[in-house]
Coordinates of C-alpha atoms and ligand atoms in Angstrom, one line a residue:
X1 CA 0.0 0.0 0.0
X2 CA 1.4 3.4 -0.6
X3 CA 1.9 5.9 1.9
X4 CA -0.9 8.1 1.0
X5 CA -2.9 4.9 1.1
X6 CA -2.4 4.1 4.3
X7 CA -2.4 7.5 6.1
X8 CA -6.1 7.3 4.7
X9 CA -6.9 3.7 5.9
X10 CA -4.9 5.6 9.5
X11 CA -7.2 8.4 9.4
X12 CA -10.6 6.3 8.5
X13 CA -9.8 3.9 11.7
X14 CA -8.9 6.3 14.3
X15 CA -11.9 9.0 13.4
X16 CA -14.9 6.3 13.1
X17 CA -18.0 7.7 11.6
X18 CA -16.8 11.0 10.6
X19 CA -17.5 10.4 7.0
X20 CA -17.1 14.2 6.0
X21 CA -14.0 14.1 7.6
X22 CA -13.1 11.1 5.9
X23 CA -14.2 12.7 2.2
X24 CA -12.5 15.7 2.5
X25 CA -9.3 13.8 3.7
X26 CA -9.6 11.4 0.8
X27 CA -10.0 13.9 -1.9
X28 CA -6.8 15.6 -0.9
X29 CA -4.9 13.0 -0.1
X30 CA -5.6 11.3 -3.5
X31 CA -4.5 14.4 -5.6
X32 CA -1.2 14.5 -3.2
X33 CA 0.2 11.3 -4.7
X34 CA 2.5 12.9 -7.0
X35 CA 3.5 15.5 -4.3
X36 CA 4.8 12.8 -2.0
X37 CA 6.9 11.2 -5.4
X38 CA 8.3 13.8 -5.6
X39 CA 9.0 14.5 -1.8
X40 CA 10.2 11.3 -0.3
X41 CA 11.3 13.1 2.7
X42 CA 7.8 14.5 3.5
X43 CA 7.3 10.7 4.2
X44 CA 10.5 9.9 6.5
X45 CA 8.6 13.0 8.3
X46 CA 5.7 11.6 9.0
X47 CA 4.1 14.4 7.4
X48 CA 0.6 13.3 6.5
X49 CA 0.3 11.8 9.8
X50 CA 0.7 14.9 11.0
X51 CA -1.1 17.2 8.9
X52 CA -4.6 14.7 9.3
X53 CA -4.3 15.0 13.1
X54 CA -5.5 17.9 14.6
X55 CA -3.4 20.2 16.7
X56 CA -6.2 20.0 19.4
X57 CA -10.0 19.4 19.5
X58 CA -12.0 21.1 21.8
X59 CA -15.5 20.2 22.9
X60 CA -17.7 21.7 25.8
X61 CA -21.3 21.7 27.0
X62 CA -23.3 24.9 26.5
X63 CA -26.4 25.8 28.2
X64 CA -28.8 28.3 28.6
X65 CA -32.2 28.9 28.9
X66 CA -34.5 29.6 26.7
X67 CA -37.4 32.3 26.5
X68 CA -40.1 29.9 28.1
X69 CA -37.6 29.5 31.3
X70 CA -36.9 25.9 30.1
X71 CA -33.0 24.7 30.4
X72 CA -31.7 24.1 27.4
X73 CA -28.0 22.2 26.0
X74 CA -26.0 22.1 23.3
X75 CA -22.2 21.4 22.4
X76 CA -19.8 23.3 21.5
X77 CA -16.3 22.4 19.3
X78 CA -13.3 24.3 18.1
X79 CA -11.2 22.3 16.2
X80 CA -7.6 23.8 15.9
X81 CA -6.4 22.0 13.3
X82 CA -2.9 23.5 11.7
X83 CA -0.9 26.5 13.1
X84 CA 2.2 26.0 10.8
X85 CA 1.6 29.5 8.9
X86 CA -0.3 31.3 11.6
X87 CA -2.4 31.4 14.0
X88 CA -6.0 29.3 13.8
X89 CA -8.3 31.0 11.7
X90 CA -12.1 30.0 10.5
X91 CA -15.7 30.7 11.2
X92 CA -18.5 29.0 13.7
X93 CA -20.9 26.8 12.4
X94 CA -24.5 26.7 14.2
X95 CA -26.5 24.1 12.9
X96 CA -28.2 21.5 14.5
X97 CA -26.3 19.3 12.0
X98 CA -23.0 20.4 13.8
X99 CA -20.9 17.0 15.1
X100 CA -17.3 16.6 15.2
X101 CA -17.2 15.2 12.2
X102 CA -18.4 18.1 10.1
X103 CA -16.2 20.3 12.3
X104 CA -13.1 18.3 11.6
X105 CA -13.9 18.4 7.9
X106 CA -14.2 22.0 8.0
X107 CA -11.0 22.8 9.7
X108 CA -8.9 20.6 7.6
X109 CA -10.4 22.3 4.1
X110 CA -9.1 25.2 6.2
X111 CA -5.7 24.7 7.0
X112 CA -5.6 24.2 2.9
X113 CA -7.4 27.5 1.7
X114 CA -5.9 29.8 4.5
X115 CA -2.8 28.9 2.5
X116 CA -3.9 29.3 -1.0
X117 CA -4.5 33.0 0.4
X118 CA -0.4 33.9 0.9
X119 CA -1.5 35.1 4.1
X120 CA -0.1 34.4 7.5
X121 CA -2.8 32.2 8.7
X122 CA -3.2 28.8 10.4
X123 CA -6.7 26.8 10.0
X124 CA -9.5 26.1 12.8
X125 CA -13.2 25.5 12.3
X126 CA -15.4 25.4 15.4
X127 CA -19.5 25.4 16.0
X128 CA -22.2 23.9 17.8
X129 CA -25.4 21.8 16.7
X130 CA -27.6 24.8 18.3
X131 CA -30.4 25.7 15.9
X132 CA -30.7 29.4 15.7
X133 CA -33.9 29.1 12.9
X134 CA -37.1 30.1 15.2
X135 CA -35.1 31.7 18.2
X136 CA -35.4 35.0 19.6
X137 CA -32.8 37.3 19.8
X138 CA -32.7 37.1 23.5
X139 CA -32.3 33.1 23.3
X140 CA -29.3 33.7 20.5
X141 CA -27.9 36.0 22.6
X142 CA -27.7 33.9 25.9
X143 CA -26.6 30.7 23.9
X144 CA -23.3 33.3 22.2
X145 CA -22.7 34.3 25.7
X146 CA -22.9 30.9 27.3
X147 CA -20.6 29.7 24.2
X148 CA -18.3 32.2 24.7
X149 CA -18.4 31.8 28.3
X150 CA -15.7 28.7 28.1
X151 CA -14.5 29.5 24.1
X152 CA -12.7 32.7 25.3
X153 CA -10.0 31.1 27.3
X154 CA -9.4 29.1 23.8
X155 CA -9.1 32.0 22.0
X156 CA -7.2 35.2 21.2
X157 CA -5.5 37.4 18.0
X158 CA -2.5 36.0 18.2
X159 CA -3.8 32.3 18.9
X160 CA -6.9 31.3 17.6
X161 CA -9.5 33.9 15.8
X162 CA -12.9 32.7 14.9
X163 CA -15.8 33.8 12.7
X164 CA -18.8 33.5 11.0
X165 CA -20.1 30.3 8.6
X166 CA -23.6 28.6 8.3
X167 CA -26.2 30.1 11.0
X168 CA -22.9 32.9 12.7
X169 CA -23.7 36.2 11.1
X170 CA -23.1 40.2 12.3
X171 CA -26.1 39.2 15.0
X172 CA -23.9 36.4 16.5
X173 CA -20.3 37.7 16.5
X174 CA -21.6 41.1 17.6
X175 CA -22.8 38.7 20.9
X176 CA -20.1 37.1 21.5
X177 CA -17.2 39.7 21.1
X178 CA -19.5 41.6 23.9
X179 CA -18.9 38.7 25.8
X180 CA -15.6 38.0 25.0
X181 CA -14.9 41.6 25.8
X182 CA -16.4 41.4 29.5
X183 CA -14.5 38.5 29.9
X184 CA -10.9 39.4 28.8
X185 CA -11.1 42.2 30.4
X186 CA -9.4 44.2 27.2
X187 CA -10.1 45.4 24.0
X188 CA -9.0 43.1 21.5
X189 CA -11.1 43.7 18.2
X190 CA -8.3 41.3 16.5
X191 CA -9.9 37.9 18.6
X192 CA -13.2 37.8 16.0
X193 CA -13.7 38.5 12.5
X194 CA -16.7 39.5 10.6
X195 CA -17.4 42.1 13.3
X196 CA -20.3 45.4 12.8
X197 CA -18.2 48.5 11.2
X198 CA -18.2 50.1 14.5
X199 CA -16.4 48.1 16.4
X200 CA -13.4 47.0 14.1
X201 CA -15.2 45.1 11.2
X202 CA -13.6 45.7 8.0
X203 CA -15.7 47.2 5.0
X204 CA -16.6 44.6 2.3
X205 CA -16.1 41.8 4.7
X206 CA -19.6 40.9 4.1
X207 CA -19.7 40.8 0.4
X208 CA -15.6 39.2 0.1
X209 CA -16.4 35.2 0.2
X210 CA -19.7 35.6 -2.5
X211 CA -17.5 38.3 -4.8
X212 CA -14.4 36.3 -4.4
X213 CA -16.2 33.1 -5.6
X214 CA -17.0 35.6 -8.8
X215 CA -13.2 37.1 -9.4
X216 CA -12.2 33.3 -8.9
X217 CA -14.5 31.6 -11.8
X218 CA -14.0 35.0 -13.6
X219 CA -10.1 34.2 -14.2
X220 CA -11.1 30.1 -14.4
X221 CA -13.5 30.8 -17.5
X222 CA -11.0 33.5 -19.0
X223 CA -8.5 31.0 -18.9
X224 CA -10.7 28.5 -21.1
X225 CA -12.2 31.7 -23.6
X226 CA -15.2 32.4 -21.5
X227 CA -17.0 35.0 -19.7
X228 CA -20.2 35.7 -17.5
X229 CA -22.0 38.1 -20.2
X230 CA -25.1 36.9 -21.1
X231 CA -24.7 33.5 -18.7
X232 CA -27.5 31.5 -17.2
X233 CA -26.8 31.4 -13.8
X234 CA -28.1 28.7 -10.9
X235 CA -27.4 29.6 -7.3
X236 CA -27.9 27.3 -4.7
X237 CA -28.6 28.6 -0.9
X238 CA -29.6 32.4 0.1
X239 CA -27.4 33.4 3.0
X240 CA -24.3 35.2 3.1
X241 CA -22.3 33.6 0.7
X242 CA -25.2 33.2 -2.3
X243 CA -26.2 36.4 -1.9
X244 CA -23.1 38.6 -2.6
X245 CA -22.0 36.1 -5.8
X246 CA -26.0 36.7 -7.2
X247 CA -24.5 40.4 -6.6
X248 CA -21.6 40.7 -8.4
X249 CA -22.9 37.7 -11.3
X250 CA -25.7 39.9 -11.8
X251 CA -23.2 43.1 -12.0
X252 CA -21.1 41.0 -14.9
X253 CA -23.8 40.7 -16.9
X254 CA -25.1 37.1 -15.8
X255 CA -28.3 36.2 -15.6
X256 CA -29.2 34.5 -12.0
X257 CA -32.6 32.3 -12.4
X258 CA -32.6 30.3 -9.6
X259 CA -31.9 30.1 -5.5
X260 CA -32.3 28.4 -2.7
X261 CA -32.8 27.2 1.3
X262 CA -33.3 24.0 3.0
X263 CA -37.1 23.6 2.2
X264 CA -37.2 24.4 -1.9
X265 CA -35.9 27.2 -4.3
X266 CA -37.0 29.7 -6.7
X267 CA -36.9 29.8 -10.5
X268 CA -37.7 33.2 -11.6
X269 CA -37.0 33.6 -15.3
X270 CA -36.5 37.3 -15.7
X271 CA -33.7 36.6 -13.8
X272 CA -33.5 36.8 -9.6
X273 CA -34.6 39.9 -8.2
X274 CA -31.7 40.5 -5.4
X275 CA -33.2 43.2 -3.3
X276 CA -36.7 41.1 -2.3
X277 CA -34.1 38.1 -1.5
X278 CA -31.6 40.3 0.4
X279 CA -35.2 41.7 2.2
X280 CA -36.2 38.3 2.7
X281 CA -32.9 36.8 4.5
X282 CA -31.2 39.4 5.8
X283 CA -33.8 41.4 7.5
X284 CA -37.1 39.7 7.7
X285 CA -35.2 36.1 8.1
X286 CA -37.8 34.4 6.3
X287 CA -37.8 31.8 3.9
X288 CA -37.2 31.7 0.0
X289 CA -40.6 30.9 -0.6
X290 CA -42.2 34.4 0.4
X291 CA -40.6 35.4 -3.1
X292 CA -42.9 34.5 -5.1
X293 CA -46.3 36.4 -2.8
X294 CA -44.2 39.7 -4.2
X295 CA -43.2 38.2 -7.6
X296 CA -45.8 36.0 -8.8
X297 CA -44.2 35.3 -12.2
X298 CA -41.7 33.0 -10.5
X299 CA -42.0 29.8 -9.5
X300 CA -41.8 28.0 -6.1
X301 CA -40.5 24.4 -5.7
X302 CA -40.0 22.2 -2.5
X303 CA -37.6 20.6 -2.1
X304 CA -33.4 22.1 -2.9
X305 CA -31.7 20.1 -4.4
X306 CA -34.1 19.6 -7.4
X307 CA -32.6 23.2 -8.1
X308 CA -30.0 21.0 -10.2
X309 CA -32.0 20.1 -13.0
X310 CA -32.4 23.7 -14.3
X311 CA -30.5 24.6 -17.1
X312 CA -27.6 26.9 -16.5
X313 CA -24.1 27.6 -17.9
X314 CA -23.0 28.6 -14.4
X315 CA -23.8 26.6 -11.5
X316 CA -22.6 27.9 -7.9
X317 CA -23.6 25.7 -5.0
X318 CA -23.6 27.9 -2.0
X319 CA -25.5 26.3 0.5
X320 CA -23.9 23.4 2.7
X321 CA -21.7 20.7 2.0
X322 CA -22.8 17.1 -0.6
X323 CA -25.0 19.8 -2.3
X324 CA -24.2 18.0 -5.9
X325 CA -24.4 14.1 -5.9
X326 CA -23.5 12.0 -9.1
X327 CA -27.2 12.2 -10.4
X328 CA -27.2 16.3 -9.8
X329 CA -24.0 15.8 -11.5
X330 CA -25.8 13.6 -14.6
X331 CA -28.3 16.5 -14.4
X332 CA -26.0 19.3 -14.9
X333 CA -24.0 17.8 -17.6
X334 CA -26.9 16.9 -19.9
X335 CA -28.4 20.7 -19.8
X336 CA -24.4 21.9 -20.8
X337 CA -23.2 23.5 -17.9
X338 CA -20.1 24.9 -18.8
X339 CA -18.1 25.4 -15.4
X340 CA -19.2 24.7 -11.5
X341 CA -17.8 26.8 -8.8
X342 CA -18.2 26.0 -5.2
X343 CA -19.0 28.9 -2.7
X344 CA -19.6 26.6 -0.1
X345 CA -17.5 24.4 1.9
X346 CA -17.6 20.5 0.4
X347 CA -20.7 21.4 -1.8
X348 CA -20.0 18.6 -4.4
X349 CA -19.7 14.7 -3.5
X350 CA -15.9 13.1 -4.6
X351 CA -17.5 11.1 -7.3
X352 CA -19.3 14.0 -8.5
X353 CA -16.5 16.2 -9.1
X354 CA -14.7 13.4 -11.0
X355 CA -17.7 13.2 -13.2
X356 CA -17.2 16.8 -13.9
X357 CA -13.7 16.5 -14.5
X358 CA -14.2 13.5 -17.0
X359 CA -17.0 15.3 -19.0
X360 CA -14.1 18.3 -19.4
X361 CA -16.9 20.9 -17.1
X362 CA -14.8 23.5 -15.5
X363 CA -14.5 23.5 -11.4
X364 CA -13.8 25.8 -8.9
X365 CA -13.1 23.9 -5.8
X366 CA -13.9 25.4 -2.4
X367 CA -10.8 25.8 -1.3
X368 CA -9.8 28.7 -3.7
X369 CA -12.9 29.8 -4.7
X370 CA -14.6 30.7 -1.7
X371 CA -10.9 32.0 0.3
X372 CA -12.5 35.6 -0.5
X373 CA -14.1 35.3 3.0
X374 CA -11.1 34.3 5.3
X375 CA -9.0 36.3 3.3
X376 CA -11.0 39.7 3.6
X377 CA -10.8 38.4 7.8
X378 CA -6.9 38.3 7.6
X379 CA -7.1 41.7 5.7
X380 CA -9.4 42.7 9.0
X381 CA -6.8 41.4 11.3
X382 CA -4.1 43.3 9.6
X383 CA -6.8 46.8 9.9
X384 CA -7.5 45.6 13.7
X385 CA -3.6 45.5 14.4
X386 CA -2.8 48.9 12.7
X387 CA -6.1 50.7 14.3
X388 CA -7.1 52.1 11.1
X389 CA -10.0 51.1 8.1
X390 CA -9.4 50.7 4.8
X391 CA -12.1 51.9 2.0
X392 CA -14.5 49.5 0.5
X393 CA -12.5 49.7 -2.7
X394 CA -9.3 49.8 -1.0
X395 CA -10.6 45.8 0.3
X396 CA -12.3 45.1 -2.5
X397 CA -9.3 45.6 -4.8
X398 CA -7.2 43.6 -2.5
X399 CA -9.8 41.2 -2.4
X400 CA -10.0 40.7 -6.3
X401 CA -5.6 40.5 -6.7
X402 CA -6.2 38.0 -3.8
X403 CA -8.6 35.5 -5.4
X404 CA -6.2 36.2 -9.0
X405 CA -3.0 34.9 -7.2
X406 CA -5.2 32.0 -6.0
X407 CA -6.1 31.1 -9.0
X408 CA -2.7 31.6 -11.0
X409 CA -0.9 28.8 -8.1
X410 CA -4.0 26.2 -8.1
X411 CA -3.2 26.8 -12.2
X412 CA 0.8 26.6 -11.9
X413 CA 0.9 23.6 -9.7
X414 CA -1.7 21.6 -11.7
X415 CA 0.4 22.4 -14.7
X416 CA 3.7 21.6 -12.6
X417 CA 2.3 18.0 -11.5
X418 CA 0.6 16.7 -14.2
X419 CA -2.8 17.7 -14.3
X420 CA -3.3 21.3 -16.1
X421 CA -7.0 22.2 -15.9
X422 CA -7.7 20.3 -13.2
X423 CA -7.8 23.3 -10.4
X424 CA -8.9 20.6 -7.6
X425 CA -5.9 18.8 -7.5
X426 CA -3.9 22.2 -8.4
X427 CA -5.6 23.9 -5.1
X428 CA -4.6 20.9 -3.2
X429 CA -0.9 20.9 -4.5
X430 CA -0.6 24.6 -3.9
X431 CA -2.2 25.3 -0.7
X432 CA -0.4 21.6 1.2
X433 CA 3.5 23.2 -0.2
X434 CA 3.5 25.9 2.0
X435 CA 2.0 24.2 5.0
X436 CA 4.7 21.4 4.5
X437 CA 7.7 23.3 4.2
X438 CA 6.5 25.4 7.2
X439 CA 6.1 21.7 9.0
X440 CA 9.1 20.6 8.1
X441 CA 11.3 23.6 9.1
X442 CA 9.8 23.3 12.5
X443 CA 10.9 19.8 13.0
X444 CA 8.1 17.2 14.5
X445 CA 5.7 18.7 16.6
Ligands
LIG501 P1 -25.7 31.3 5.8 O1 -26.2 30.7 7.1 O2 -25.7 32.7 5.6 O3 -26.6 30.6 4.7 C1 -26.7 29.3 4.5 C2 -27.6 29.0 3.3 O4 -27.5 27.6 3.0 C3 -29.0 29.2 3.7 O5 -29.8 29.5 2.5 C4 -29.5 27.8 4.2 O6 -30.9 27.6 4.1 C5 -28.7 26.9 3.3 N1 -28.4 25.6 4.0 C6 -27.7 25.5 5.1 N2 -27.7 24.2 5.5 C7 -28.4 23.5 4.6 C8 -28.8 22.2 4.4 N3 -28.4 21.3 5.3 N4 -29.5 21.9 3.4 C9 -29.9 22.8 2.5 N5 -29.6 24.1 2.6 C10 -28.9 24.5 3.6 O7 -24.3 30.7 5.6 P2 -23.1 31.1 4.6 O8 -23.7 31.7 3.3 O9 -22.2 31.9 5.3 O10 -22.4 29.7 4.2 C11 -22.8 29.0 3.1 C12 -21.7 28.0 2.7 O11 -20.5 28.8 2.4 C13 -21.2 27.1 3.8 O12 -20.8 25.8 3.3 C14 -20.0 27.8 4.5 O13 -19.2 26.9 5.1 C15 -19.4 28.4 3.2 N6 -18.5 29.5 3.4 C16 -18.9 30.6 4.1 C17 -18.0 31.7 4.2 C18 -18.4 33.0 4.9 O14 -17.6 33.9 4.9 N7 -19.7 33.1 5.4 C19 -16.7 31.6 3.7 C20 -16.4 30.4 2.9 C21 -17.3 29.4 2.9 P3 -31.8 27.6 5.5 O15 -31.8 29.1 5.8 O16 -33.0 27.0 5.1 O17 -31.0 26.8 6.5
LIG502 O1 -15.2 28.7 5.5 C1 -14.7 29.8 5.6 O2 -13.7 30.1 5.1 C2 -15.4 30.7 6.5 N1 -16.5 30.4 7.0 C3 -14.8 32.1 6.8 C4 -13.8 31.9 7.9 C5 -13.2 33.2 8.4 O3 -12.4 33.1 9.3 O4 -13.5 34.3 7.9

């Protein structure tokens, strides 16, 4: 068996049941084969050992009490998973489908796309399988603060620095950097990112992971003679990250038909309208279906991931991870779709993406295409530690030369090892080098 091999079988025995942990190991690993030819000594280091293993899980109880005076309790995780390059650095999940699992998943995609971004930062991933959907602001409020309660002494800038993902929004870190505050006793905006403008949030934070997916698949279908001008577009999801790549597809001159939540999605053929969805999630946080009460010439369907089966050039899932199965896949590829590019974490199954690859579609892994986000929160580190704010375009333009350089090393190392066009493996190869050499300069630990 070869080495890669059997740091998989390793990891697949000593993390039972963690099947998204298992997937997201496996699809790197896999496109790492000819890294590890190449770099015997990476072996003799035990270096995939190491990388698979987390620097430290954490895992706590969190209660609270909700509005009707009823105890309630939920778990909390922060998985620090790589501090080679810097210190840990990824968002909080909330969703009641938050186990370690997922959590471990997230923070090893992590340590990879903090990389890719040439910025000095490690990769964590933490959460809890609390349900915000249906709660009060009071009850969100007391569940951040109880979180935060015990995450604080795990955190800090310099040492770990979380931040928003499914379910953590401006609401959630707003609570718990109040928290964290009262706790630490000091004023340390650098310890969360995604924060309001007032209190050290950097401008364009909230737009950088749904624009970055753009600037990414902008520079993928340039490479390949394309362009978004009169594209069909099929969005899936409606939060954060779908929201700000409707944006800036719609301001390219795409066409966005279709989006999403967890119950069904809309097809409106004139092409979404983004201010009744923005209206809808952000403010009135209700669901995708209301749409169609204020434009009745769309169309309501139950059920998400039928959203597949629409015909676009463009398809951007942006909604949770195992979004796109093979027969999504089959779907997509019989209408034409022309290039995929993943806004959310894990969005399309292993076999999936090898489908794609085979039938010569275009993809944008997760890993460089939706780095906008973290990135934009290292560039709000950097403002934290300098106590000054940078313009919207000042970000935006960083932002934009970010997401190129991504895409010019996932391009340069697939064409270095073997596999030009296939940005997957290319993302891979780029973003494990640096964490490698890092690791192997600081000897085993
Ligand atoms: P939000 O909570 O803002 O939105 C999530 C969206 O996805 C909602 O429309 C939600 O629908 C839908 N969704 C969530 N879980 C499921 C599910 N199990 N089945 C179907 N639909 C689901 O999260 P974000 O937009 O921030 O995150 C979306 C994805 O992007 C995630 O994979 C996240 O990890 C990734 N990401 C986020 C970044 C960020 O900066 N926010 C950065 C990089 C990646 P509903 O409301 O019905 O639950
Ligand atoms: O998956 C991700 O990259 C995020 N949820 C953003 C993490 C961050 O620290 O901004």
């Amino acid at each position: 068996m070869s080495y890669v091999l059997s740091v998989m079988d390793q990891v697949k025995k000593r993390n039972p049941g963690e099947i998204e942990f298992h997937q997201a190991i496996e699809e790197v690993l896999l496109s790492l084969e000819p890294v590890i030819q190449k770099h015997p000594e990476f072996a003799k280091a035990g270096l995939l050992e190491r990388f698979c293993e987390p620097d430290r899980t954490i895992m706590f109880r969190v209660s609270w009490v909700d509005d009707a005076g009823a105890v309630q309790v939920n778990r909390g995780f922060r998985v620090q998973f790589n501090s080679a390059i810097g210190p840990y650095k990824g968002g909080m999940r909330f969703h009641p489908s938050v186990y370690l699992g997922i959590v471990k998943f997230l923070g090893f995609e992590q340590t990879l796309k903090n990389s890719l971004t040439g910025l000095p930062i490690g990769g964590g991933k933490g959460g809890s399988d609390f349900d915000p959907k249906g709660k009060s602001d009071a009850e969100v409020m007391r569940f951040c603060q109880s979180l935060m309660s015990e995450l604080y002494r795990h955190i800090g800038q310099d040492l770990d620095v979380p931040a928003g993902d499914i379910g953590v929004g401006a609401r959630e870190i707003g609570y718990m950097f109040g928290q964290y505050k009262r706790l630490q006793n000091a004023y340390e905006a650098g310890v969360l990112t995604g924060k309001g403008l007032s209190y050290g949030g950097s401008l364009a934070r909230t737009e950088a992971t749904g624009f970055g997916l753009i600037y990414f698949v902008r520079e993928m279908l340039a490479a390949h003679g394309h362009n978004y001008e009169g594209k069909t577009v099929v969005i899936s999801g409606s939060g954060n990250v779908a929201i700000y790549a409707c944006q800036k597809a719609q301001s390219y001159g795409a066409k966005v038909v279709a989006m999403s939540d967890s119950n069904g999605y809309i097809y409106d053929k004139n092409g979404i309208n983004l201010y009744t969805v923005k209206r809808l999630k952000e403010v009135e946080r209700k669901r995708i279906s209301e749409y169609v009460k204020l434009h009745p010439e769309a169309e309501y369907h139950e059920g998400c991931s039928n959203i597949w089966s629409l015909k676009c050039d463009i398809a951007l899932p942006c909604a949770t991870q195992n979004d796109i199965d093979v027969p999504q896949a089959e779907m997509l590829i019989k209408n034409g779709v022309i290039a995929i590019g993943e806004g959310a974490n894990m969005p399309t199954t292993n076999d999936a993406i090898k489908l794609f690859l085979e039938k010569g579609v275009l993809v944008a892994p997760a890993k460089a295409a939706n780095a906008g986000g973290v990135a934009t929160s290292a560039l709000e580190m950097s403002q934290n530690s300098m106590r000054l704010s940078w313009s919207f375009e000042e970000v935006d333009r960083k932002l934009d030369g970010i997401m190129v350089n991504i895409f010019k090393a996932a391009q340069s190392a697939a064409k270095e090892y073997g596999a030009e066009g296939n940005y997957v493996d290319g993302a891979n190869i780029a973003g494990f080098l640096k964490v490698a050499n890092a690791m192997m300069a600081q000897g085993i630990v």
